[in-house]
Coordinates of C-alpha atoms in Angstrom, one line a residue:
X1 CA 106.5 173.3 154.0
X2 CA 107.2 170.6 152.1
X3 CA 103.5 170.2 151.6
X4 CA 103.1 173.5 150.2
X5 CA 103.9 171.9 146.8
X6 CA 100.7 170.2 146.9
X7 CA 98.3 172.9 149.0
X8 CA 99.7 176.6 148.5
X9 CA 99.2 179.0 145.6
X10 CA 97.4 179.5 142.5
X11 CA 98.6 176.7 141.1
X12 CA 97.6 174.1 143.7
X13 CA 94.0 175.0 143.4
X14 CA 93.1 171.7 141.8
X15 CA 95.4 170.2 144.4
X16 CA 93.1 172.0 147.3
X17 CA 89.9 170.8 145.4
X18 CA 91.0 167.2 146.1
X19 CA 91.6 167.8 149.5
X20 CA 88.2 169.7 150.0
X21 CA 87.2 166.1 148.8
X22 CA 88.8 164.4 151.2
X23 CA 86.8 166.6 154.0
X24 CA 89.8 168.3 154.7
X25 CA 89.7 172.0 156.3
X26 CA 91.3 175.0 155.4
X27 CA 92.5 175.0 158.9
X28 CA 93.7 171.0 158.4
X29 CA 95.6 172.5 155.3
X30 CA 97.6 175.5 157.3
X31 CA 99.4 173.0 158.9
X32 CA 101.9 170.5 158.5
X33 CA 100.6 167.5 156.7
X34 CA 101.6 163.9 158.3
X35 CA 101.6 160.7 156.5
X36 CA 100.6 157.7 159.2
X37 CA 101.8 154.4 157.6
X38 CA 99.6 152.0 158.8
X39 CA 100.6 148.4 158.4
X40 CA 96.8 146.9 159.6
X41 CA 95.5 143.9 157.9
X42 CA 93.8 140.8 158.8
X43 CA 95.4 138.6 158.4
X44 CA 98.4 138.9 160.1
X45 CA 98.1 138.5 164.2
X46 CA 100.5 141.4 164.9
X47 CA 98.9 143.6 162.6
X48 CA 95.6 143.0 163.5
X49 CA 95.1 145.8 165.9
X50 CA 97.7 148.4 164.1
X51 CA 94.4 150.3 163.1
X52 CA 94.0 151.1 167.0
X53 CA 97.3 152.1 167.0
X54 CA 96.8 154.3 163.7
X55 CA 94.2 156.1 165.6
X56 CA 96.2 157.1 168.9
X57 CA 99.2 158.3 166.5
X58 CA 96.5 160.6 164.8
X59 CA 95.4 162.1 167.9
X60 CA 99.0 163.0 169.1
X61 CA 99.7 164.4 165.8
X62 CA 96.3 166.5 165.8
X63 CA 97.6 167.4 169.7
X64 CA 100.7 168.7 168.9
X65 CA 99.3 170.7 165.6
X66 CA 99.6 168.4 162.7
X67 CA 97.2 166.9 160.1
X68 CA 97.5 163.1 159.9
X69 CA 96.7 161.4 156.9
X70 CA 96.8 157.6 156.9
X71 CA 98.1 155.5 154.2
X72 CA 98.6 151.5 154.0
X73 CA 101.9 149.5 153.5
X74 CA 101.5 145.4 153.4
X75 CA 102.9 142.9 155.5
X76 CA 103.2 138.8 155.3
X77 CA 103.0 136.6 158.0
X78 CA 105.8 134.6 157.9
X79 CA 104.5 131.8 160.3
X80 CA 101.3 131.6 157.9
X81 CA 103.8 131.6 155.0
X82 CA 105.9 128.8 156.2
X83 CA 106.4 125.8 154.2
X84 CA 105.1 126.7 151.4
X85 CA 105.3 128.6 148.3
X86 CA 104.0 131.5 150.0
X87 CA 107.7 131.5 151.9
X88 CA 109.0 132.9 148.5
X89 CA 107.2 135.8 149.0
X90 CA 108.3 137.0 152.4
X91 CA 111.6 138.4 152.3
X92 CA 110.9 140.2 148.5
X93 CA 108.0 142.1 150.3
X94 CA 110.8 144.2 152.2
X95 CA 111.6 146.0 148.6
X96 CA 107.9 146.2 147.4
X97 CA 107.2 148.2 151.3
X98 CA 110.4 150.4 151.0
X99 CA 109.0 151.3 147.0
X100 CA 105.4 152.0 147.6
X101 CA 105.7 153.9 150.7
X102 CA 108.6 156.1 149.3
X103 CA 105.8 156.4 146.1
X104 CA 103.1 157.7 148.6
X105 CA 104.9 159.6 150.5
X106 CA 106.6 161.3 147.7
X107 CA 103.6 161.8 145.5
X108 CA 101.9 163.4 147.8
X109 CA 104.6 165.7 149.7
X110 CA 104.2 164.5 153.3
X111 CA 106.0 166.8 155.5
X112 CA 106.5 164.3 158.3
X113 CA 105.7 160.2 158.7
X114 CA 104.7 157.9 161.3
X115 CA 105.4 154.3 160.4
X116 CA 103.3 151.4 162.4
X117 CA 105.1 148.4 161.3
X118 CA 105.2 145.3 163.3
X119 CA 106.3 142.2 161.7
X120 CA 109.5 140.4 160.1
X121 CA 110.0 142.8 156.6
X122 CA 107.6 145.2 157.5
X123 CA 110.0 146.9 159.9
X124 CA 113.0 147.1 158.0
X125 CA 110.9 147.9 154.3
X126 CA 109.6 150.7 156.5
X127 CA 112.8 151.8 157.8
X128 CA 114.7 151.4 154.3
X129 CA 111.4 153.8 152.8
X130 CA 112.7 156.4 155.9
X131 CA 116.0 156.6 154.6
X132 CA 115.0 157.3 151.0
X133 CA 112.3 159.9 152.0
X134 CA 114.0 161.1 154.7
X135 CA 111.4 163.8 156.4
X136 CA 111.2 163.9 160.1
X137 CA 109.9 160.4 161.1
X138 CA 109.0 158.4 164.2
X139 CA 108.3 154.9 164.1
X140 CA 105.8 152.9 166.4
X141 CA 105.7 149.6 166.3
X142 CA 103.0 146.8 167.3
X143 CA 104.4 145.2 169.9
X144 CA 105.0 141.4 171.0
X145 CA 102.4 139.1 171.5
X146 CA 102.4 137.9 175.3
X147 CA 103.9 134.3 175.8
X148 CA 101.4 131.2 176.0
X149 CA 100.9 128.9 178.6
X150 CA 101.0 125.1 178.3
X151 CA 101.1 123.0 180.9
X152 CA 102.3 126.1 183.4
X153 CA 105.1 127.0 181.0
X154 CA 105.6 130.3 178.9
X155 CA 105.5 128.9 175.3
X156 CA 105.6 130.8 172.0
X157 CA 105.3 129.8 168.4
X158 CA 108.7 128.2 168.0
X159 CA 107.1 125.6 170.5
X160 CA 104.4 125.1 168.5
X161 CA 106.3 124.0 165.4
X162 CA 108.4 121.9 167.8
X163 CA 105.4 120.2 169.0
X164 CA 104.8 119.2 165.2
X165 CA 108.2 117.5 165.3
X166 CA 108.1 115.8 168.6
X167 CA 105.0 114.2 167.3
X168 CA 106.6 113.0 164.5
X169 CA 109.3 111.1 166.0
X170 CA 106.3 110.0 168.7
X171 CA 106.8 111.5 172.1
X172 CA 104.2 114.0 172.0
X173 CA 100.5 113.1 171.7
X174 CA 98.1 114.5 169.4
X175 CA 95.9 115.6 172.4
X176 CA 99.1 117.7 173.5
X177 CA 100.1 119.4 170.0
X178 CA 96.6 120.7 170.3
X179 CA 96.8 122.1 173.4
X180 CA 99.9 124.0 172.2
X181 CA 97.6 124.9 169.2
X182 CA 95.3 126.5 171.2
X183 CA 97.6 127.9 173.9
X184 CA 101.0 129.1 172.2
X185 CA 99.8 132.4 170.8
X186 CA 97.3 133.8 172.8
X187 CA 97.0 137.5 172.0
X188 CA 97.6 139.7 169.0
X189 CA 101.2 140.9 168.4
X190 CA 104.6 139.7 167.0
X191 CA 105.5 136.2 168.1
X192 CA 106.9 136.6 171.7
X193 CA 110.4 135.4 171.4
X194 CA 113.3 137.1 170.0
X195 CA 112.3 136.0 166.6
X196 CA 112.8 138.3 163.7
X197 CA 110.0 140.6 164.1
X198 CA 110.6 141.7 167.7
X199 CA 114.5 141.6 166.8
X200 CA 113.8 144.2 164.5
X201 CA 111.5 146.6 166.6
X202 CA 114.1 146.1 169.1
X203 CA 116.6 147.6 167.0
X204 CA 114.6 150.3 165.6
X205 CA 114.4 151.9 169.5
X206 CA 118.8 150.9 169.5
X207 CA 119.2 152.9 166.3
X208 CA 117.3 155.6 167.5
X209 CA 114.4 155.6 165.1
X210 CA 111.8 154.6 167.5
X211 CA 110.9 156.0 171.2
X212 CA 111.5 154.1 174.7
X213 CA 109.4 150.8 174.9
X214 CA 109.2 150.4 170.8
X215 CA 110.7 147.0 171.1
X216 CA 109.3 145.3 174.1
X217 CA 105.8 146.8 175.7
X218 CA 103.2 143.9 174.6
X219 CA 101.0 144.4 172.3
X220 CA 98.0 144.2 174.7
X221 CA 99.2 146.8 177.6
X222 CA 97.5 150.3 177.2
X223 CA 100.9 151.7 177.3
X224 CA 101.4 151.0 173.8
X225 CA 98.3 152.9 172.7
X226 CA 100.1 155.7 174.9
X227 CA 103.3 155.0 173.1
X228 CA 101.9 156.0 169.7
X229 CA 100.0 159.2 171.1
X230 CA 103.5 160.0 172.1
X231 CA 105.3 159.0 168.8
X232 CA 102.2 161.0 167.0
X233 CA 103.5 164.4 169.4
X234 CA 107.0 163.5 168.7
X235 CA 107.2 163.8 165.3
X236 CA 105.9 167.4 165.4
X237 CA 108.8 168.1 167.3
X238 CA 111.2 166.8 165.2
X239 CA 109.7 168.3 162.2
X240 CA 110.4 171.4 164.4
X241 CA 113.7 170.9 164.9
X242 CA 114.3 169.4 161.1
X243 CA 115.7 166.4 162.3
X244 CA 115.5 163.5 159.6
X245 CA 116.3 159.3 159.5
X246 CA 119.4 160.2 157.8
X247 CA 120.2 162.6 160.9
X248 CA 119.9 159.7 163.1
X249 CA 120.8 156.6 160.9
X250 CA 124.4 157.4 161.0
X251 CA 127.3 155.0 160.8
X252 CA 127.9 155.4 164.7
X253 CA 124.0 154.7 164.8
X254 CA 124.6 151.3 162.9
X255 CA 127.3 149.9 165.2
X256 CA 124.9 151.1 168.2
X257 CA 122.2 148.6 166.4
X258 CA 125.3 145.7 165.8
X259 CA 126.1 145.9 169.6
X260 CA 122.8 145.5 171.1
X261 CA 122.0 142.9 168.5
X262 CA 124.7 141.2 169.6
X263 CA 123.9 141.3 173.3
X264 CA 120.2 140.5 172.8
X265 CA 120.9 137.5 170.5
X266 CA 118.6 138.8 167.6
X267 CA 117.4 137.1 164.8
X268 CA 119.6 135.8 161.8
X269 CA 118.0 138.0 159.7
X270 CA 119.5 141.2 160.8
X271 CA 122.3 140.5 159.0
X272 CA 120.1 140.8 156.1
X273 CA 118.5 143.9 157.2
X274 CA 120.7 146.2 158.6
X275 CA 123.0 146.6 155.5
X276 CA 120.2 146.7 153.6
X277 CA 119.1 149.8 155.5
X278 CA 122.2 151.3 156.0
X279 CA 122.7 151.2 152.5
X280 CA 119.3 153.5 152.0
X281 CA 121.0 156.0 154.4
X282 CA 124.1 156.3 152.6
X283 CA 125.9 154.2 155.0
X284 CA 128.3 151.1 154.3
X285 CA 127.8 148.4 156.5
X286 CA 129.9 145.5 155.7
X287 CA 129.2 142.2 157.9
X288 CA 133.1 141.6 158.2
X289 CA 132.9 143.6 160.8
X290 CA 130.3 141.8 162.5
X291 CA 132.3 139.3 164.5
X292 CA 134.8 142.4 165.2
X293 CA 131.4 143.8 167.3
X294 CA 130.8 140.3 168.2
X295 CA 134.4 139.8 170.0
X296 CA 133.8 143.0 172.0
X297 CA 130.1 142.6 173.1
X298 CA 128.9 139.9 175.8
X299 CA 125.6 138.2 175.4
X300 CA 123.5 139.4 178.0
X301 CA 119.8 138.1 176.9
X302 CA 119.0 134.5 176.3
X303 CA 115.3 135.2 175.1
X304 CA 113.3 132.1 173.2
X305 CA 114.0 130.3 171.2
X306 CA 117.6 130.4 172.8
X307 CA 116.3 129.9 176.2
X308 CA 112.8 130.5 178.4
X309 CA 112.6 134.4 178.9
X310 CA 109.9 136.4 176.4
X311 CA 109.7 139.8 175.4
X312 CA 107.5 140.8 178.2
X313 CA 109.7 139.9 180.8
X314 CA 112.8 141.8 179.2
X315 CA 110.2 144.8 179.0
X316 CA 109.8 144.4 182.9
X317 CA 113.3 144.1 183.2
X318 CA 113.5 147.4 181.5
X319 CA 113.7 147.1 178.0
X320 CA 116.4 148.0 175.4
X321 CA 117.2 151.1 177.0
X322 CA 118.4 148.8 180.0
X323 CA 120.1 146.7 177.9
X324 CA 122.2 149.5 176.4
X325 CA 122.6 150.8 179.9
X326 CA 124.6 147.6 180.7
X327 CA 126.4 148.1 177.7
X328 CA 127.7 151.7 178.1
X329 CA 129.1 150.3 181.3
X330 CA 131.7 148.9 179.3
X331 CA 132.1 151.9 176.7
X332 CA 130.3 149.8 173.8
X333 CA 128.2 152.6 172.3
X334 CA 128.2 155.7 171.1
X335 CA 126.2 157.8 173.4
X336 CA 126.4 161.5 171.9
X337 CA 124.4 160.5 168.6
X338 CA 120.7 162.1 168.0
X339 CA 117.5 159.6 168.4
X340 CA 114.2 160.2 167.4
X341 CA 113.3 161.2 171.0
X342 CA 115.2 164.8 170.1
X343 CA 117.9 163.3 172.6
X344 CA 120.8 162.0 172.5
X345 CA 121.4 158.0 173.1
X346 CA 123.2 158.8 176.2
X347 CA 120.5 161.3 177.4
X348 CA 118.1 158.4 176.9
X349 CA 119.4 155.5 179.0
X350 CA 121.2 157.7 181.8
X351 CA 118.2 156.9 184.1
X352 CA 116.8 153.4 183.0
X353 CA 118.3 150.6 185.0
X354 CA 118.4 146.9 184.8
X355 CA 115.4 146.0 187.1
X356 CA 115.8 141.8 186.6
X357 CA 119.6 140.2 186.2
X358 CA 118.2 136.9 185.3
X359 CA 116.5 138.6 182.3
X360 CA 119.0 140.9 181.5
X361 CA 122.4 139.2 182.5
X362 CA 124.9 142.5 184.0
X363 CA 127.6 143.0 182.0
X364 CA 129.7 141.4 184.8
X365 CA 127.9 138.4 184.5
X366 CA 126.9 137.7 180.8
X367 CA 125.9 134.3 179.0
X368 CA 129.4 134.7 176.8
X369 CA 131.8 137.4 176.7
X370 CA 131.0 137.3 172.7
X371 CA 127.6 138.2 171.2
X372 CA 124.7 136.0 169.9
X373 CA 125.2 136.3 166.1
X374 CA 128.8 134.9 164.3
X375 CA 129.6 135.0 160.5
X376 CA 131.3 132.2 159.2
X377 CA 133.9 131.4 156.1
X378 CA 135.6 128.9 154.7
X379 CA 135.8 126.6 151.6
X380 CA 132.1 126.2 151.9
X381 CA 130.9 129.9 152.1
X382 CA 133.6 132.2 151.0
X383 CA 131.8 135.1 151.0
X384 CA 130.2 134.2 154.7
X385 CA 127.5 132.7 156.1
X386 CA 125.8 133.4 159.7
X387 CA 124.9 131.6 162.9
X388 CA 122.8 132.6 165.8
X389 CA 125.5 131.6 168.2
X390 CA 123.6 132.3 171.4
X391 CA 121.2 129.3 170.4
X392 CA 123.2 126.7 169.8
X393 CA 124.2 124.3 172.7
X394 CA 127.6 124.2 173.6
X395 CA 128.4 120.5 172.5
X396 CA 128.0 122.0 168.7
X397 CA 129.8 124.6 168.6
X398 CA 132.2 122.5 166.9
X399 CA 131.0 119.5 164.5
X400 CA 132.4 117.5 162.0
X401 CA 129.8 115.4 160.1
X402 CA 128.8 114.0 156.8
X403 CA 126.9 116.0 154.5
X404 CA 123.0 115.0 153.6
X405 CA 122.4 117.1 150.5
X406 CA 118.9 118.5 149.5
X407 CA 118.1 120.6 146.5
X408 CA 114.7 121.9 148.2
X409 CA 113.3 122.1 151.7
X410 CA 110.7 119.8 151.1
X411 CA 112.8 116.9 150.1
X412 CA 114.6 117.8 153.8
X413 CA 111.9 117.7 155.7
X414 CA 110.7 114.4 154.4
X415 CA 113.9 112.8 155.5
X416 CA 113.9 114.8 158.7
X417 CA 110.6 113.5 159.4
X418 CA 110.7 110.0 157.6
X419 CA 114.0 109.2 160.5
X420 CA 116.4 109.2 157.9
X421 CA 118.6 111.8 159.4
X422 CA 120.6 110.9 162.4
X423 CA 122.9 111.7 165.1
X424 CA 126.1 113.6 163.6
X425 CA 124.8 114.0 160.1
X426 CA 124.9 117.9 158.4
X427 CA 121.9 118.6 156.6
X428 CA 122.5 120.7 153.6
X429 CA 119.7 122.9 151.7
X430 CA 120.8 124.3 148.9
X431 CA 119.2 126.4 145.7
X432 CA 117.0 128.2 148.2
X433 CA 119.0 131.6 148.3
X434 CA 117.8 134.8 147.2
X435 CA 118.0 133.9 143.5
X436 CA 117.4 130.0 143.7
X437 CA 114.5 130.2 145.7
X438 CA 113.6 132.4 144.9
X439 CA 112.8 134.7 147.7
X440 CA 115.2 132.8 150.4
X441 CA 113.0 131.0 152.3
X442 CA 113.1 130.7 156.2
X443 CA 113.9 127.2 157.2
X444 CA 111.6 127.1 160.3
X445 CA 110.4 124.2 159.4
X446 CA 113.4 121.4 159.2
X447 CA 114.9 123.2 162.2
X448 CA 111.7 122.5 164.6
X449 CA 111.6 119.1 162.9
X450 CA 115.5 118.2 163.8
X451 CA 114.6 119.8 167.5
X452 CA 111.5 118.0 167.8
X453 CA 113.1 114.6 166.9
X454 CA 115.5 115.2 169.5
X455 CA 118.3 116.0 167.7
X456 CA 119.2 119.3 168.2
X457 CA 122.7 118.3 169.8
X458 CA 123.6 116.8 167.4
X459 CA 122.7 117.7 163.9
X460 CA 123.8 120.7 161.9
X461 CA 121.3 122.3 159.2
X462 CA 123.5 124.4 156.7
X463 CA 121.5 126.2 153.8
X464 CA 121.9 129.4 151.1
X465 CA 118.4 130.1 152.4
X466 CA 117.8 131.5 156.0
X467 CA 116.5 130.8 159.3
X468 CA 113.3 132.0 161.3
X469 CA 114.4 133.8 164.5
X470 CA 112.3 131.4 165.9
X471 CA 114.9 128.6 165.0
X472 CA 118.0 127.1 167.5
X473 CA 120.3 124.6 166.9
X474 CA 123.3 124.6 164.8
X475 CA 121.2 126.4 161.7
X476 CA 123.7 128.0 159.6
X477 CA 122.1 130.0 157.0
X478 CA 122.4 132.7 154.3
X479 CA 125.8 130.5 152.6
X480 CA 127.5 133.1 150.3
X481 CA 127.6 132.7 147.3
X482 CA 124.5 130.6 146.8
X483 CA 124.1 127.3 144.9
X484 CA 122.2 129.3 142.1
X485 CA 124.9 131.5 141.1
X486 CA 127.5 128.4 141.5
X487 CA 128.8 128.6 145.0
X488 CA 130.6 126.0 146.7
X489 CA 127.2 124.7 148.5
X490 CA 126.1 123.6 145.0
X491 CA 129.2 121.0 144.6
X492 CA 128.8 119.1 147.9
X493 CA 128.1 115.9 147.4
X494 CA 126.3 113.0 149.5
X495 CA 128.8 112.1 152.4
X496 CA 131.4 115.0 152.4
X497 CA 132.5 115.8 155.5
X498 CA 131.8 119.2 156.7
X499 CA 134.0 120.8 159.6
X500 CA 132.4 123.7 161.7
X501 CA 133.8 125.5 163.9
X502 CA 131.8 128.2 165.5
X503 CA 134.1 129.6 167.9
X504 CA 136.6 130.0 165.1
X505 CA 134.3 131.6 162.6
X506 CA 135.0 128.9 160.1
X507 CA 133.1 126.2 157.6
X508 CA 134.8 123.9 155.1
X509 CA 134.0 120.8 153.2
X510 CA 137.0 118.5 153.4
X511 CA 137.7 118.0 149.9
X512 CA 140.8 119.2 148.0
X513 CA 140.9 122.6 145.9
X514 CA 141.6 120.3 143.0
X515 CA 138.3 118.2 143.8
X516 CA 136.6 121.5 144.0
X517 CA 137.7 122.8 140.6
X518 CA 136.7 119.6 139.2
X519 CA 133.5 119.4 140.5
X520 CA 132.9 123.2 139.5
X521 CA 133.6 122.3 135.7
X522 CA 131.1 120.0 135.4
X523 CA 128.5 122.0 137.3
X524 CA 125.8 123.4 135.1
X525 CA 123.3 126.4 136.5
X526 CA 119.7 125.0 136.9
X527 CA 116.6 126.8 135.2
X528 CA 114.9 129.0 137.2
X529 CA 112.1 128.1 139.5
X530 CA 110.1 130.5 138.8
X531 CA 109.9 132.7 135.4
X532 CA 106.8 135.1 135.5
X533 CA 105.7 137.8 138.2
X534 CA 107.4 139.6 140.8
X535 CA 109.5 136.6 141.7
X536 CA 111.0 136.6 138.7
X537 CA 111.6 140.0 138.3
X538 CA 113.2 140.1 142.0
X539 CA 115.4 136.8 141.0
X540 CA 116.6 138.6 138.2
X541 CA 117.7 142.0 140.1
X542 CA 118.7 140.7 143.9
X543 CA 122.1 140.9 144.9
X544 CA 124.2 137.8 147.4
X545 CA 122.6 137.5 151.1
X546 CA 126.2 138.7 152.3
X547 CA 125.3 141.9 150.4
X548 CA 121.9 141.9 152.3
X549 CA 119.9 140.6 149.6
X550 CA 119.4 144.0 148.2
X551 CA 118.0 144.5 144.9
X552 CA 120.6 145.9 142.2
X553 CA 120.3 149.3 140.0
X554 CA 122.3 150.4 137.6
X555 CA 123.6 152.3 139.8
X556 CA 124.8 149.2 142.4

């Protein structure tokens, strides 16, 4: 066993004395040591209950003959961090989580791991760590929040943010906003739409690192506790069979994940996280392939914010395995690859069927014949940018309008709420990319303000930052190269006509190459917004969004 390095032999007598200090018995030390990586904290609603899941996992591990030992991972609540300096610290925690988990797992020589994440950067950070450490690993997330109920209708966090915009527009009363505030987020769990957290938890299942129901069983269901016990038991089976993360997270598995991503209409943040996870697993996932996958993958789900169904309904309809079963009817998945269940994808989904064709459209009747995410390119974004096509109203799939240019998120929000943005405009928010932010802030506040002001069907927003999975509309993010390195988005001027064609995967500013060159010659880099601490170090090392915003080393 790997853990023999810290518990077996005379040289390890000092190590054993420290295990004695932990209260571990000789019998426990004779069993495999299983690290339980628990992201429990008391500030993130999606994580407040993870201590209970950790206890369930520990029971499962012990039942199957292992010795469970828990250690923590951090997590930021993107909703609480939204719209202020805190959002600069969201994406950057992905690497902190991966690094610290790698350090804990290898420093203590665990034989296997069970990861208990739930929210946006926490899930991909732990998947990155799992690929690095590469000991048998199973994921069990905290599960989604139940949808809220406001005036008899299901609602979620995106409704709450849009309510603020409606209040600014004078179309919603203070009393109505307070009702949303008190009812939109009724339970613990990751926010109830197909936002980034739920997107990544569902893709963890699709890629093969989580058990059935990992992405969809609601946080408050006792079934989630049973799932955690099964995860603890299953990791011992993987240890016995020596099935490791890099055996599971293969190129074929990432192609499955991209395909399910398109079918579900996941958050655009998956276009940052999947390449970063793949890199750690030794797989080169070039986003140029995303449109190829989208072109052949029907969009089967319209969960909030794209529609009015929620995670609990997806769970009742059969969950991710039911979606995958539908996709298999068009031979869109690799079915012969191994997963954390110890079985192949094909074996996992064989007898799981779609129980609600209103929530999961059959492949014969999709919302669209193409997937939920599109990667655009053009002279405004030569390397790429990303949009959640399934959350864009039809009239905005092609749009041309004048640029309204802002060098930070706050200035854009002031203009939107101040009534200075009108139908037809294209809001451009720049210097918010991985380096320029730094940290690539999410833009849920401005997109929600646009929707709440009634401009969602007539105004586009473009940024080198990124969007929450709760954003909807023609919200185009991850513009690469970013403004901070002199990308074309830095050269746009007020009033330039921007042409967007999501169906054709293009985005351009209507100026000549000569004019672009003239502006580039005059452009000067900005002074860094942050010069000390972790953010400054992150900004100095981070790559472009189209490369997954991974940290560069001397080897990459």
